[in-house]
PDB file of C-alpha atoms and ligand atoms in Angstrom:
ATOM      1  CA  MET T   1      -2.681  13.920  21.403  1.00  0.00           C
ATOM      2  CA  LYS T   2      -0.985  15.183  18.545  1.00  0.00           C
ATOM      3  CA  VAL T   3      -2.312  15.087  15.329  1.00  0.00           C
ATOM      4  CA  GLY T   4      -0.158  15.015  11.526  1.00  0.00           C
ATOM      5  CA  ILE T   5      -2.187  16.286   8.627  1.00  0.00           C
ATOM      6  CA  LEU T   6      -0.706  15.342   5.221  1.00  0.00           C
ATOM      7  CA  TYR T   7      -1.046  17.744   2.573  1.00  0.00           C
ATOM      8  CA  ILE T   8       0.569  17.774  -1.021  1.00  0.00           C
ATOM      9  CA  CYS T   9       0.835  20.739  -2.992  1.00  0.00           C
ATOM     10  CA  THR T  10       2.625  20.869  -6.389  1.00  0.00           C
ATOM     11  CA  GLY T  11       2.289  22.990  -9.151  1.00  0.00           C
ATOM     12  CA  ALA T  12      -1.022  24.398  -9.881  1.00  0.00           C
ATOM     13  CA  TYR T  13      -2.002  22.864  -6.340  1.00  0.00           C
ATOM     14  CA  THR T  14      -0.825  25.318  -4.042  1.00  0.00           C
ATOM     15  CA  VAL T  15      -3.415  27.973  -4.697  1.00  0.00           C
ATOM     16  CA  PHE T  16      -5.567  25.603  -2.705  1.00  0.00           C
ATOM     17  CA  TRP T  17      -3.427  25.987   0.749  1.00  0.00           C
ATOM     18  CA  PRO T  18      -4.185  29.258   2.066  1.00  0.00           C
ATOM     19  CA  ASP T  19      -8.051  28.122   2.375  1.00  0.00           C
ATOM     20  CA  PHE T  20      -7.423  24.801   3.599  1.00  0.00           C
ATOM     21  CA  PHE T  21      -4.948  26.212   6.272  1.00  0.00           C
ATOM     22  CA  GLN T  22      -7.352  28.566   7.432  1.00  0.00           C
ATOM     23  CA  SER T  23     -10.627  26.300   7.492  1.00  0.00           C
ATOM     24  CA  PHE T  24      -8.545  23.351   9.219  1.00  0.00           C
ATOM     25  CA  GLN T  25      -7.483  25.458  11.791  1.00  0.00           C
ATOM     26  CA  GLN T  26     -10.779  26.550  12.634  1.00  0.00           C
ATOM     27  CA  ASN T  27     -12.755  23.895  12.273  1.00  0.00           C
ATOM     28  CA  PHE T  28     -11.058  20.408  12.165  1.00  0.00           C
ATOM     29  CA  LEU T  29     -10.300  18.801  15.714  1.00  0.00           C
ATOM     30  CA  PRO T  30     -10.097  22.418  17.403  1.00  0.00           C
ATOM     31  CA  GLY T  31      -8.507  22.439  20.789  1.00  0.00           C
ATOM     32  CA  VAL T  32      -5.730  19.512  19.407  1.00  0.00           C
ATOM     33  CA  GLU T  33      -2.461  20.246  18.747  1.00  0.00           C
ATOM     34  CA  LYS T  34      -1.768  19.962  14.805  1.00  0.00           C
ATOM     35  CA  THR T  35       1.288  20.007  12.949  1.00  0.00           C
ATOM     36  CA  TYR T  36       0.710  20.632   8.701  1.00  0.00           C
ATOM     37  CA  TYR T  37       3.400  18.368   6.918  1.00  0.00           C
ATOM     38  CA  VAL T  38       3.115  20.563   3.601  1.00  0.00           C
ATOM     39  CA  PHE T  39       4.815  18.702   0.742  1.00  0.00           C
ATOM     40  CA  THR T  40       5.569  21.123  -1.854  1.00  0.00           C
ATOM     41  CA  ASP T  41       8.103  22.322  -4.626  1.00  0.00           C
ATOM     42  CA  ALA T  42       7.198  25.906  -3.836  1.00  0.00           C
ATOM     43  CA  GLU T  43       9.915  27.987  -2.365  1.00  0.00           C
ATOM     44  CA  ARG T  44       7.432  29.444  -0.170  1.00  0.00           C
ATOM     45  CA  ILE T  45       4.046  29.040   0.786  1.00  0.00           C
ATOM     46  CA  ASP T  46       1.523  31.106   3.069  1.00  0.00           C
ATOM     47  CA  HIS T  47       1.954  30.823   6.851  1.00  0.00           C
ATOM     48  CA  ASP T  48       5.541  29.047   6.502  1.00  0.00           C
ATOM     49  CA  ASP T  49       6.523  31.051   9.282  1.00  0.00           C
ATOM     50  CA  ASP T  50       3.505  28.855  11.722  1.00  0.00           C
ATOM     51  CA  PRO T  51       4.957  26.683  14.178  1.00  0.00           C
ATOM     52  CA  ALA T  52       2.346  24.669  13.091  1.00  0.00           C
ATOM     53  CA  VAL T  53       3.130  24.741   9.696  1.00  0.00           C
ATOM     54  CA  ARG T  54       6.601  22.473   8.550  1.00  0.00           C
ATOM     55  CA  ARG T  55       6.856  22.838   4.415  1.00  0.00           C
ATOM     56  CA  ILE T  56       8.717  19.981   3.345  1.00  0.00           C
ATOM     57  CA  TYR T  57      10.301  20.176  -0.383  1.00  0.00           C
ATOM     58  CA  GLN T  58       8.952  17.658  -2.784  1.00  0.00           C
ATOM     59  CA  LYS T  59       9.470  17.652  -6.806  1.00  0.00           C
ATOM     60  CA  ALA T  60       6.459  18.251  -8.522  1.00  0.00           C
ATOM     61  CA  TYR T  61       5.529  15.091 -10.099  1.00  0.00           C
ATOM     62  CA  ASP T  62       3.917  14.385 -13.912  1.00  0.00           C
ATOM     63  CA  TRP T  63       0.143  13.219 -14.035  1.00  0.00           C
ATOM     64  CA  PRO T  64      -1.001  11.066 -12.734  1.00  0.00           C
ATOM     65  CA  TYR T  65       2.592  10.472 -10.538  1.00  0.00           C
ATOM     66  CA  SER T  66       1.361  13.225  -8.664  1.00  0.00           C
ATOM     67  CA  THR T  67      -1.333  11.503  -6.880  1.00  0.00           C
ATOM     68  CA  LEU T  68      -0.365   7.880  -6.976  1.00  0.00           C
ATOM     69  CA  LYS T  69       2.817   8.284  -5.655  1.00  0.00           C
ATOM     70  CA  ARG T  70       1.712   9.520  -2.589  1.00  0.00           C
ATOM     71  CA  PHE T  71       2.586   6.889  -0.527  1.00  0.00           C
ATOM     72  CA  ALA T  72       6.149   7.083  -1.107  1.00  0.00           C
ATOM     73  CA  VAL T  73       6.136  10.746  -0.455  1.00  0.00           C
ATOM     74  CA  PHE T  74       4.905  10.652   3.009  1.00  0.00           C
ATOM     75  CA  LEU T  75       7.622   8.010   3.567  1.00  0.00           C
ATOM     76  CA  GLN T  76      10.070   9.921   3.339  1.00  0.00           C
ATOM     77  CA  ALA T  77       9.049  11.548   6.058  1.00  0.00           C
ATOM     78  CA  GLU T  78       8.418   8.957   8.426  1.00  0.00           C
ATOM     79  CA  GLU T  79      10.351   9.448  11.175  1.00  0.00           C
ATOM     80  CA  GLU T  80       9.103  12.552  11.844  1.00  0.00           C
ATOM     81  CA  LEU T  81       5.561  11.282  11.120  1.00  0.00           C
ATOM     82  CA  ARG T  82       6.004   8.929  13.574  1.00  0.00           C
ATOM     83  CA  SER T  83       5.916  11.925  16.262  1.00  0.00           C
ATOM     84  CA  CYS T  84       2.551  11.933  15.945  1.00  0.00           C
ATOM     85  CA  ASP T  85      -0.748  10.316  17.355  1.00  0.00           C
ATOM     86  CA  TYR T  86      -2.611  10.441  14.281  1.00  0.00           C
ATOM     87  CA  LEU T  87      -2.289  10.792  10.567  1.00  0.00           C
ATOM     88  CA  TYR T  88      -4.486  12.305   8.172  1.00  0.00           C
ATOM     89  CA  PHE T  89      -4.084  13.065   4.521  1.00  0.00           C
ATOM     90  CA  ALA T  90      -6.705  15.507   2.935  1.00  0.00           C
ATOM     91  CA  ASN T  91      -6.799  16.481  -1.079  1.00  0.00           C
ATOM     92  CA  ALA T  92      -5.303  20.031  -1.795  1.00  0.00           C
ATOM     93  CA  ASN T  93      -8.766  21.571  -2.773  1.00  0.00           C
ATOM     94  CA  LEU T  94     -10.212  20.573   0.809  1.00  0.00           C
ATOM     95  CA  LEU T  95     -12.436  22.659   2.677  1.00  0.00           C
ATOM     96  CA  CYS T  96     -13.227  22.229   6.044  1.00  0.00           C
ATOM     97  CA  THR T  97     -16.775  23.613   6.362  1.00  0.00           C
ATOM     98  CA  ALA T  98     -18.144  22.881  10.038  1.00  0.00           C
ATOM     99  CA  GLN T  99     -16.524  21.593  13.231  1.00  0.00           C
ATOM    100  CA  ILE T 100     -15.310  18.168  13.395  1.00  0.00           C
ATOM    101  CA  THR T 101     -14.539  16.686  16.564  1.00  0.00           C
ATOM    102  CA  PRO T 102     -12.235  13.395  17.764  1.00  0.00           C
ATOM    103  CA  ALA T 103     -15.368  11.608  17.938  1.00  0.00           C
ATOM    104  CA  ASP T 104     -16.403  12.342  14.525  1.00  0.00           C
ATOM    105  CA  VAL T 105     -13.230  11.245  12.955  1.00  0.00           C
ATOM    106  CA  LEU T 106     -11.126   8.993  14.897  1.00  0.00           C
ATOM    107  CA  PRO T 107     -10.709   5.033  14.573  1.00  0.00           C
ATOM    108  CA  ARG T 108     -13.049   3.185  17.418  1.00  0.00           C
ATOM    109  CA  PRO T 109     -10.330   0.936  18.877  1.00  0.00           C
ATOM    110  CA  GLU T 110     -13.262  -0.883  20.973  1.00  0.00           C
ATOM    111  CA  LYS T 111     -14.935  -1.624  17.182  1.00  0.00           C
ATOM    112  CA  GLY T 112     -11.243  -2.986  16.314  1.00  0.00           C
ATOM    113  CA  GLU T 113     -10.658  -0.026  13.749  1.00  0.00           C
ATOM    114  CA  ASP T 114      -7.172   1.781  13.579  1.00  0.00           C
ATOM    115  CA  LEU T 115      -7.957   3.172   9.897  1.00  0.00           C
ATOM    116  CA  VAL T 116     -10.288   5.921   8.751  1.00  0.00           C
ATOM    117  CA  VAL T 117     -11.494   6.233   5.296  1.00  0.00           C
ATOM    118  CA  ALA T 118     -14.810   8.326   3.633  1.00  0.00           C
ATOM    119  CA  CYS T 119     -17.314   6.749   1.244  1.00  0.00           C
ATOM    120  CA  HIS T 120     -17.442   8.408  -1.829  1.00  0.00           C
ATOM    121  CA  LEU T 121     -20.500  10.281  -3.002  1.00  0.00           C
ATOM    122  CA  GLY T 122     -20.554   9.126  -6.080  1.00  0.00           C
ATOM    123  CA  TYR T 123     -21.143   5.177  -5.196  1.00  0.00           C
ATOM    124  CA  TRP T 124     -22.750   5.502  -1.896  1.00  0.00           C
ATOM    125  CA  HIS T 125     -24.991   2.376  -1.914  1.00  0.00           C
ATOM    126  CA  LYS T 126     -24.336   1.085  -5.260  1.00  0.00           C
ATOM    127  CA  LYS T 127     -23.989  -2.418  -5.540  1.00  0.00           C
ATOM    128  CA  PRO T 128     -20.692  -3.862  -5.641  1.00  0.00           C
ATOM    129  CA  TYR T 129     -20.329  -4.873  -9.250  1.00  0.00           C
ATOM    130  CA  PHE T 130     -20.822  -1.565 -10.409  1.00  0.00           C
ATOM    131  CA  LEU T 131     -18.326  -0.027  -7.729  1.00  0.00           C
ATOM    132  CA  PRO T 132     -15.337   1.708 -10.241  1.00  0.00           C
ATOM    133  CA  TYR T 133     -12.779  -0.690  -8.294  1.00  0.00           C
ATOM    134  CA  ASP T 134      -9.583  -1.863 -10.515  1.00  0.00           C
ATOM    135  CA  ARG T 135     -10.939  -4.312 -12.596  1.00  0.00           C
ATOM    136  CA  ASN T 136      -7.266  -5.583 -14.428  1.00  0.00           C
ATOM    137  CA  PRO T 137      -5.755  -9.264 -13.225  1.00  0.00           C
ATOM    138  CA  ARG T 138      -2.481  -7.632 -13.805  1.00  0.00           C
ATOM    139  CA  SER T 139      -2.913  -4.811 -11.109  1.00  0.00           C
ATOM    140  CA  ARG T 140      -2.310  -5.315  -7.446  1.00  0.00           C
ATOM    141  CA  ALA T 141      -5.271  -2.960  -6.794  1.00  0.00           C
ATOM    142  CA  CYS T 142      -7.409  -5.612  -8.773  1.00  0.00           C
ATOM    143  CA  MET T 143     -10.997  -6.471  -7.323  1.00  0.00           C
ATOM    144  CA  PRO T 144     -13.050  -9.472  -8.821  1.00  0.00           C
ATOM    145  CA  TYR T 145     -16.619  -8.567  -9.269  1.00  0.00           C
ATOM    146  CA  ASN T 146     -18.578 -10.665  -6.550  1.00  0.00           C
ATOM    147  CA  ALA T 147     -16.636  -8.764  -3.550  1.00  0.00           C
ATOM    148  CA  GLY T 148     -16.045  -5.387  -2.321  1.00  0.00           C
ATOM    149  CA  GLN T 149     -19.232  -3.796   0.046  1.00  0.00           C
ATOM    150  CA  VAL T 150     -17.616   0.307  -0.281  1.00  0.00           C
ATOM    151  CA  TYR T 151     -16.355   2.537  -2.586  1.00  0.00           C
ATOM    152  CA  VAL T 152     -14.422   4.810  -0.913  1.00  0.00           C
ATOM    153  CA  ALA T 153     -12.782   8.078  -1.813  1.00  0.00           C
ATOM    154  CA  GLY T 154      -8.957   8.643  -2.385  1.00  0.00           C
ATOM    155  CA  GLY T 155      -9.260  12.311  -1.166  1.00  0.00           C
ATOM    156  CA  PHE T 156      -9.810  12.016   2.868  1.00  0.00           C
ATOM    157  CA  ASN T 157      -8.092   9.152   5.018  1.00  0.00           C
ATOM    158  CA  GLY T 158      -6.462   8.703   8.169  1.00  0.00           C
ATOM    159  CA  GLY T 159      -6.091   6.309  11.324  1.00  0.00           C
ATOM    160  CA  THR T 160      -3.460   6.172  13.889  1.00  0.00           C
ATOM    161  CA  ALA T 161      -0.079   6.666  13.056  1.00  0.00           C
ATOM    162  CA  GLN T 162       1.423   3.478  13.305  1.00  0.00           C
ATOM    163  CA  ALA T 163      -1.488   1.848  10.834  1.00  0.00           C
ATOM    164  CA  PHE T 164      -1.663   4.837   8.400  1.00  0.00           C
ATOM    165  CA  LEU T 165       2.641   4.505   7.722  1.00  0.00           C
ATOM    166  CA  TRP T 166       2.046   0.711   8.117  1.00  0.00           C
ATOM    167  CA  LEU T 167      -1.000   1.574   5.008  1.00  0.00           C
ATOM    168  CA  CYS T 168       1.590   4.004   3.445  1.00  0.00           C
ATOM    169  CA  HIS T 169       4.229   0.745   3.052  1.00  0.00           C
ATOM    170  CA  THR T 170       1.875  -1.731   1.673  1.00  0.00           C
ATOM    171  CA  LEU T 171       0.274   0.189  -1.030  1.00  0.00           C
ATOM    172  CA  ASN T 172       3.471   1.943  -1.995  1.00  0.00           C
ATOM    173  CA  ASP T 173       5.297  -1.512  -2.254  1.00  0.00           C
ATOM    174  CA  ARG T 174       2.048  -2.863  -4.522  1.00  0.00           C
ATOM    175  CA  THR T 175       2.330   0.422  -6.648  1.00  0.00           C
ATOM    176  CA  GLU T 176       6.148  -0.122  -7.080  1.00  0.00           C
ATOM    177  CA  ALA T 177       5.737  -3.538  -7.912  1.00  0.00           C
ATOM    178  CA  ASP T 178       2.843  -2.646 -10.295  1.00  0.00           C
ATOM    179  CA  LEU T 179       5.056   0.170 -11.814  1.00  0.00           C
ATOM    180  CA  ALA T 180       7.673  -2.764 -12.368  1.00  0.00           C
ATOM    181  CA  ASP T 181       4.805  -4.453 -14.461  1.00  0.00           C
ATOM    182  CA  GLY T 182       4.025  -1.555 -16.365  1.00  0.00           C
ATOM    183  CA  VAL T 183       0.916  -0.732 -15.008  1.00  0.00           C
ATOM    184  CA  ILE T 184      -1.136   1.709 -13.166  1.00  0.00           C
ATOM    185  CA  ALA T 185      -4.203   0.729 -11.433  1.00  0.00           C
ATOM    186  CA  ARG T 186      -7.691   2.159 -12.677  1.00  0.00           C
ATOM    187  CA  TRP T 187      -8.033   5.072 -10.113  1.00  0.00           C
ATOM    188  CA  HIS T 188      -4.625   5.261  -8.922  1.00  0.00           C
ATOM    189  CA  ASP T 189      -3.510   5.425  -5.115  1.00  0.00           C
ATOM    190  CA  GLU T 190      -7.309   5.346  -4.362  1.00  0.00           C
ATOM    191  CA  SER T 191      -7.890   2.176  -6.264  1.00  0.00           C
ATOM    192  CA  GLN T 192      -5.170   0.670  -4.292  1.00  0.00           C
ATOM    193  CA  LEU T 193      -7.061   2.308  -1.302  1.00  0.00           C
ATOM    194  CA  ASN T 194      -9.795   0.579  -2.213  1.00  0.00           C
ATOM    195  CA  ARG T 195      -8.223  -3.037  -2.529  1.00  0.00           C
ATOM    196  CA  LEU T 196      -6.860  -2.924   1.015  1.00  0.00           C
ATOM    197  CA  VAL T 197     -10.230  -1.643   2.517  1.00  0.00           C
ATOM    198  CA  ALA T 198     -12.167  -4.327   1.204  1.00  0.00           C
ATOM    199  CA  GLU T 199      -9.426  -6.905   2.476  1.00  0.00           C
ATOM    200  CA  GLN T 200      -9.358  -5.404   5.997  1.00  0.00           C
ATOM    201  CA  PRO T 201     -12.621  -4.295   6.038  1.00  0.00           C
ATOM    202  CA  ARG T 202     -12.830  -4.395  10.217  1.00  0.00           C
ATOM    203  CA  ARG T 203      -9.966  -2.227  10.495  1.00  0.00           C
ATOM    204  CA  PHE T 204     -11.546   0.732   8.611  1.00  0.00           C
ATOM    205  CA  ARG T 205     -13.989   3.364   9.738  1.00  0.00           C
ATOM    206  CA  VAL T 206     -16.645   4.478   6.842  1.00  0.00           C
ATOM    207  CA  LEU T 207     -17.539   8.239   7.376  1.00  0.00           C
ATOM    208  CA  ASP T 208     -20.340   8.931   5.148  1.00  0.00           C
ATOM    209  CA  PRO T 209     -19.701  11.104   2.084  1.00  0.00           C
ATOM    210  CA  GLY T 210     -20.378  14.443   4.063  1.00  0.00           C
ATOM    211  CA  TYR T 211     -16.490  14.166   4.652  1.00  0.00           C
ATOM    212  CA  CYS T 212     -15.908  14.550   0.963  1.00  0.00           C
ATOM    213  CA  MET T 213     -18.320  16.470  -0.364  1.00  0.00           C
ATOM    214  CA  PRO T 214     -17.934  18.081  -3.922  1.00  0.00           C
ATOM    215  CA  GLU T 215     -19.432  21.049  -3.886  1.00  0.00           C
ATOM    216  CA  ASP T 216     -22.476  22.637  -6.144  1.00  0.00           C
ATOM    217  CA  VAL T 217     -23.988  19.409  -5.515  1.00  0.00           C
ATOM    218  CA  GLU T 218     -27.045  18.310  -3.988  1.00  0.00           C
ATOM    219  CA  GLN T 219     -27.157  15.642  -1.839  1.00  0.00           C
ATOM    220  CA  PRO T 220     -28.555  14.320   1.979  1.00  0.00           C
ATOM    221  CA  PHE T 221     -25.511  14.437   3.681  1.00  0.00           C
ATOM    222  CA  ALA T 222     -24.018  16.957   6.269  1.00  0.00           C
ATOM    223  CA  PRO T 223     -20.992  18.933   4.644  1.00  0.00           C
ATOM    224  CA  HIS T 224     -18.012  18.611   6.868  1.00  0.00           C
ATOM    225  CA  LEU T 225     -14.766  18.123   4.152  1.00  0.00           C
ATOM    226  CA  LEU T 226     -15.934  20.423   1.045  1.00  0.00           C
ATOM    227  CA  VAL T 227     -14.216  19.713  -2.300  1.00  0.00           C
ATOM    228  CA  ARG T 228     -13.752  22.717  -4.281  1.00  0.00           C
ATOM    229  CA  GLN T 229     -14.051  22.423  -7.963  1.00  0.00           C
ATOM    230  CA  LYS T 230     -10.506  22.569  -9.096  1.00  0.00           C
ATOM    231  CA  SER T 231     -11.735  23.862 -12.933  1.00  0.00           C
ATOM    232  CA  LYS T 232     -12.867  27.166 -10.947  1.00  0.00           C
ATOM    233  CA  TRP T 233      -9.415  27.518 -10.126  1.00  0.00           C
ATOM    234  CA  ILE T 234      -6.766  25.593 -12.062  1.00  0.00           C
ATOM    235  CA  ASN T 235      -6.610  24.335 -16.032  1.00  0.00           C
ATOM    236  CA  VAL T 236      -6.991  20.384 -14.794  1.00  0.00           C
ATOM    237  CA  GLY T 237      -7.851  19.037 -18.106  1.00  0.00           C
ATOM    238  CA  ALA T 238      -3.946  20.816 -19.285  1.00  0.00           C
ATOM    239  CA  ILE T 239      -2.290  19.048 -15.962  1.00  0.00           C
ATOM    240  CA  LYS T 240      -4.061  15.307 -16.737  1.00  0.00           C
ATOM    241  CA  HIS T 241      -3.514  15.608 -20.121  1.00  0.00           C
ATOM    242  CA  ASN T 242      -7.031  14.759 -20.819  1.00  0.00           C
ATOM    243  CA  GLU T 243      -7.500  16.541 -24.117  1.00  0.00           C
ATOM    244  CA  GLY T 244      -7.919  13.461 -26.408  1.00  0.00           C
ATOM    245  CA  PRO T 245     -10.104  13.285 -29.250  1.00  0.00           C
ATOM    246  CA  ARG T 246     -14.101  12.981 -28.518  1.00  0.00           C
ATOM    247  CA  ARG T 247     -15.389   9.635 -28.622  1.00  0.00           C
ATOM    248  CA  SER T 248     -18.359   8.839 -31.013  1.00  0.00           C
ATOM    249  CA  PHE T 249     -21.434   8.686 -30.202  1.00  0.00           C
ATOM    250  CA  VAL T 250     -21.747   5.022 -31.260  1.00  0.00           C
ATOM    251  CA  ARG T 251     -18.729   4.187 -29.406  1.00  0.00           C
ATOM    252  CA  ARG T 252     -20.170   6.439 -26.080  1.00  0.00           C
ATOM    253  CA  LYS T 253     -23.538   4.129 -26.468  1.00  0.00           C
ATOM    254  CA  TRP T 254     -21.597   0.902 -26.469  1.00  0.00           C
ATOM    255  CA  GLU T 255     -19.622   2.010 -23.626  1.00  0.00           C
ATOM    256  CA  ALA T 256     -22.124   2.786 -21.563  1.00  0.00           C
ATOM    257  CA  ALA T 257     -24.584  -0.397 -21.975  1.00  0.00           C
ATOM    258  CA  CYS T 258     -21.251  -2.007 -21.540  1.00  0.00           C
ATOM    259  CA  GLU T 259     -20.977  -0.339 -17.994  1.00  0.00           C
ATOM    260  CA  ASN T 260     -24.643  -0.869 -17.417  1.00  0.00           C
ATOM    261  CA  TYR T 261     -25.119  -4.849 -18.144  1.00  0.00           C
ATOM    262  CA  LEU T 262     -21.732  -6.275 -18.188  1.00  0.00           C
ATOM    263  CA  PRO T 263     -20.864  -5.881 -14.851  1.00  0.00           C
ATOM    264  CA  TYR T 264     -23.711  -8.908 -13.865  1.00  0.00           C
ATOM    265  CA  LEU T 265     -22.327 -11.192 -16.213  1.00  0.00           C
ATOM    266  CA  LEU T 266     -19.067 -10.935 -14.384  1.00  0.00           C
ATOM    267  CA  CYS T 267     -20.534 -10.616 -11.222  1.00  0.00           C
ATOM    268  CA  ALA T 268     -21.781 -14.371 -11.778  1.00  0.00           C
ATOM    269  CA  ARG T 269     -18.389 -15.226 -13.260  1.00  0.00           C
ATOM    270  CA  ASP T 270     -16.741 -14.296 -10.366  1.00  0.00           C
ATOM    271  CA  THR T 271     -18.988 -15.687  -7.871  1.00  0.00           C
ATOM    272  CA  LEU T 272     -19.155 -19.084  -9.974  1.00  0.00           C
ATOM    273  CA  LEU T 273     -15.333 -19.462  -9.733  1.00  0.00           C
ATOM    274  CA  GLY T 274     -15.470 -18.776  -6.213  1.00  0.00           C
ATOM    275  CA  LYS T 275     -13.250 -15.607  -6.417  1.00  0.00           C
ATOM    276  CA  LYS T 276     -12.330 -13.709  -3.078  1.00  0.00           C
ATOM    277  CA  VAL T 277     -10.197 -11.049  -1.474  1.00  0.00           C
ATOM    278  CA  LYS T 278      -7.361 -11.989   0.348  1.00  0.00           C
ATOM    279  CA  SER T 279      -4.811  -9.869   1.758  1.00  0.00           C
ATOM    280  CA  GLY T 280      -1.663  -9.327  -0.104  1.00  0.00           C
ATOM    281  CA  GLN T 281      -3.139 -11.142  -3.228  1.00  0.00           C
TER     282      GLN T 281
HETATM  283  N1  UDP U 301      -1.663  16.688  -6.515  1.00  0.00           N
HETATM  284  C1  UDP U 301      -0.427  17.921  -6.588  1.00  0.00           C
HETATM  285  N2  UDP U 301       0.390  18.690  -7.763  1.00  0.00           N
HETATM  286  C2  UDP U 301      -0.597  18.046  -9.116  1.00  0.00           C
HETATM  287  C3  UDP U 301      -1.658  16.800  -9.051  1.00  0.00           C
HETATM  288  C4  UDP U 301      -1.711  16.629  -8.215  1.00  0.00           C
HETATM  289  O1  UDP U 301      -0.339  18.429  -5.534  1.00  0.00           O
HETATM  290  O2  UDP U 301      -0.184  18.440 -10.119  1.00  0.00           O
HETATM  291  C5  UDP U 301      -1.838  16.099  -5.312  1.00  0.00           C
HETATM  292  C6  UDP U 301      -3.070  17.220  -4.440  1.00  0.00           C
HETATM  293  O3  UDP U 301      -3.117  16.905  -3.232  1.00  0.00           O
HETATM  294  C7  UDP U 301      -4.161  16.706  -5.115  1.00  0.00           C
HETATM  295  C8  UDP U 301      -4.184  15.482  -5.269  1.00  0.00           C
HETATM  296  O4  UDP U 301      -2.750  14.955  -5.345  1.00  0.00           O
HETATM  297  O5  UDP U 301      -5.206  16.727  -4.004  1.00  0.00           O
HETATM  298  C9  UDP U 301      -4.914  14.247  -5.613  1.00  0.00           C
HETATM  299  O6  UDP U 301      -4.885  14.945  -7.155  1.00  0.00           O
HETATM  300  P1  UDP U 301      -6.438  15.542  -7.594  1.00  0.00           P
HETATM  301  O7  UDP U 301      -7.097  16.192  -6.715  1.00  0.00           O
HETATM  302  O8  UDP U 301      -6.316  16.212  -9.213  1.00  0.00           O
HETATM  303  O9  UDP U 301      -7.261  14.141  -8.530  1.00  0.00           O
HETATM  304  P2  UDP U 301      -8.447  13.607  -7.667  1.00  0.00           P
HETATM  305  O10 UDP U 301      -9.003  13.787  -6.636  1.00  0.00           O
HETATM  306  O11 UDP U 301      -9.354  14.716  -8.845  1.00  0.00           O
HETATM  307  O12 UDP U 301      -8.415  12.002  -8.724  1.00  0.00           O
END
C-alpha cells in the first residue's frame, strides 16, 4: 500500500513543515509507505533529500486563493498521484500527536465509502440550519437551510487515490465556475467540500473532531491530529488582510441575533419550498 500525503506550504506557512513531517513520519500510518508531495514556493525545505519527500514548485497565491485553489494545485501532479493507493490532504499546521492506523482513517469499502473527512469541532452535533455552509445561491457550494447533516473541516481529508482525484476535479470545476461568476464560497474550499459531502454522504467516512482538533481547547475527543494555533508562528491577520474597521456594538448585536434566530425561519422556508441537495446543482 502506498499513501500520498498532499501538503501545501507557500510563503510563511513553510515554518510548519519540519514538525509536521516529523510527527507524521512517527505517528501517521506507521509501517506504511508514504510519499509527501510538498507544494511550495520555497527553494529548499527541511528533509528535501529524504526519499519520502517530493517537493513540487508552487507559486504563492494571495489569500484566499492559497487555500481555494488547492484542488487545481494537486491536479498539476495528477499523473504522479495516480501511482498512490490513497491520498490525504493535511493543512500545513497539523501535528500527528497519536498513532493513527489504517483502520482509523482509511475509507471502508464494505460500507460504500471511498472518501474520508473529519467533523469540525465547532459544529459537532449542531442542527443543520446552524452550520456555516455557504448560503449564497450564486455559489455552487450553496446549501439550503433544511439540508446537510455534518459540517466537516477543510484541514484533513482523503480517500482512495481514484476517488480523491475525482473530488479534486469536481471541486476545482465548481470553484472555477464560481470564480468566472465573480463568486467565492463563504469558507472557500471547505464550503465546496461540505456541499459534496451533503450530496453524496454515503461515500464519506466522517471521522470525529479528534482528527482536526484545535490546540489549547478542552474537548472530549482523543486528540490524533492537532491543529496548531497559527498566530503563535505567523502573522495571520496580515496574510488574510483581515484588519478591517471594528464593527460597532449595535452592529455586532444585530448580527448575533440574526445568526441565532434567522436560521429557524430560513429552514422553515426551505422546507416549505421542498428544497433538496442534488448532485452537481
Ligand atoms: N496556505 C499556504 N500559504 C498561505 C495560506 C494558506 O500554504 O499563505 C495553505 C496551507 O496549507 C494552509 C491551508 O492553505 O494550511 C489553509 O490555510 P489556513 O490554515 O490559513 O486556513 P484555515 O484552515 O485557518 O481556514
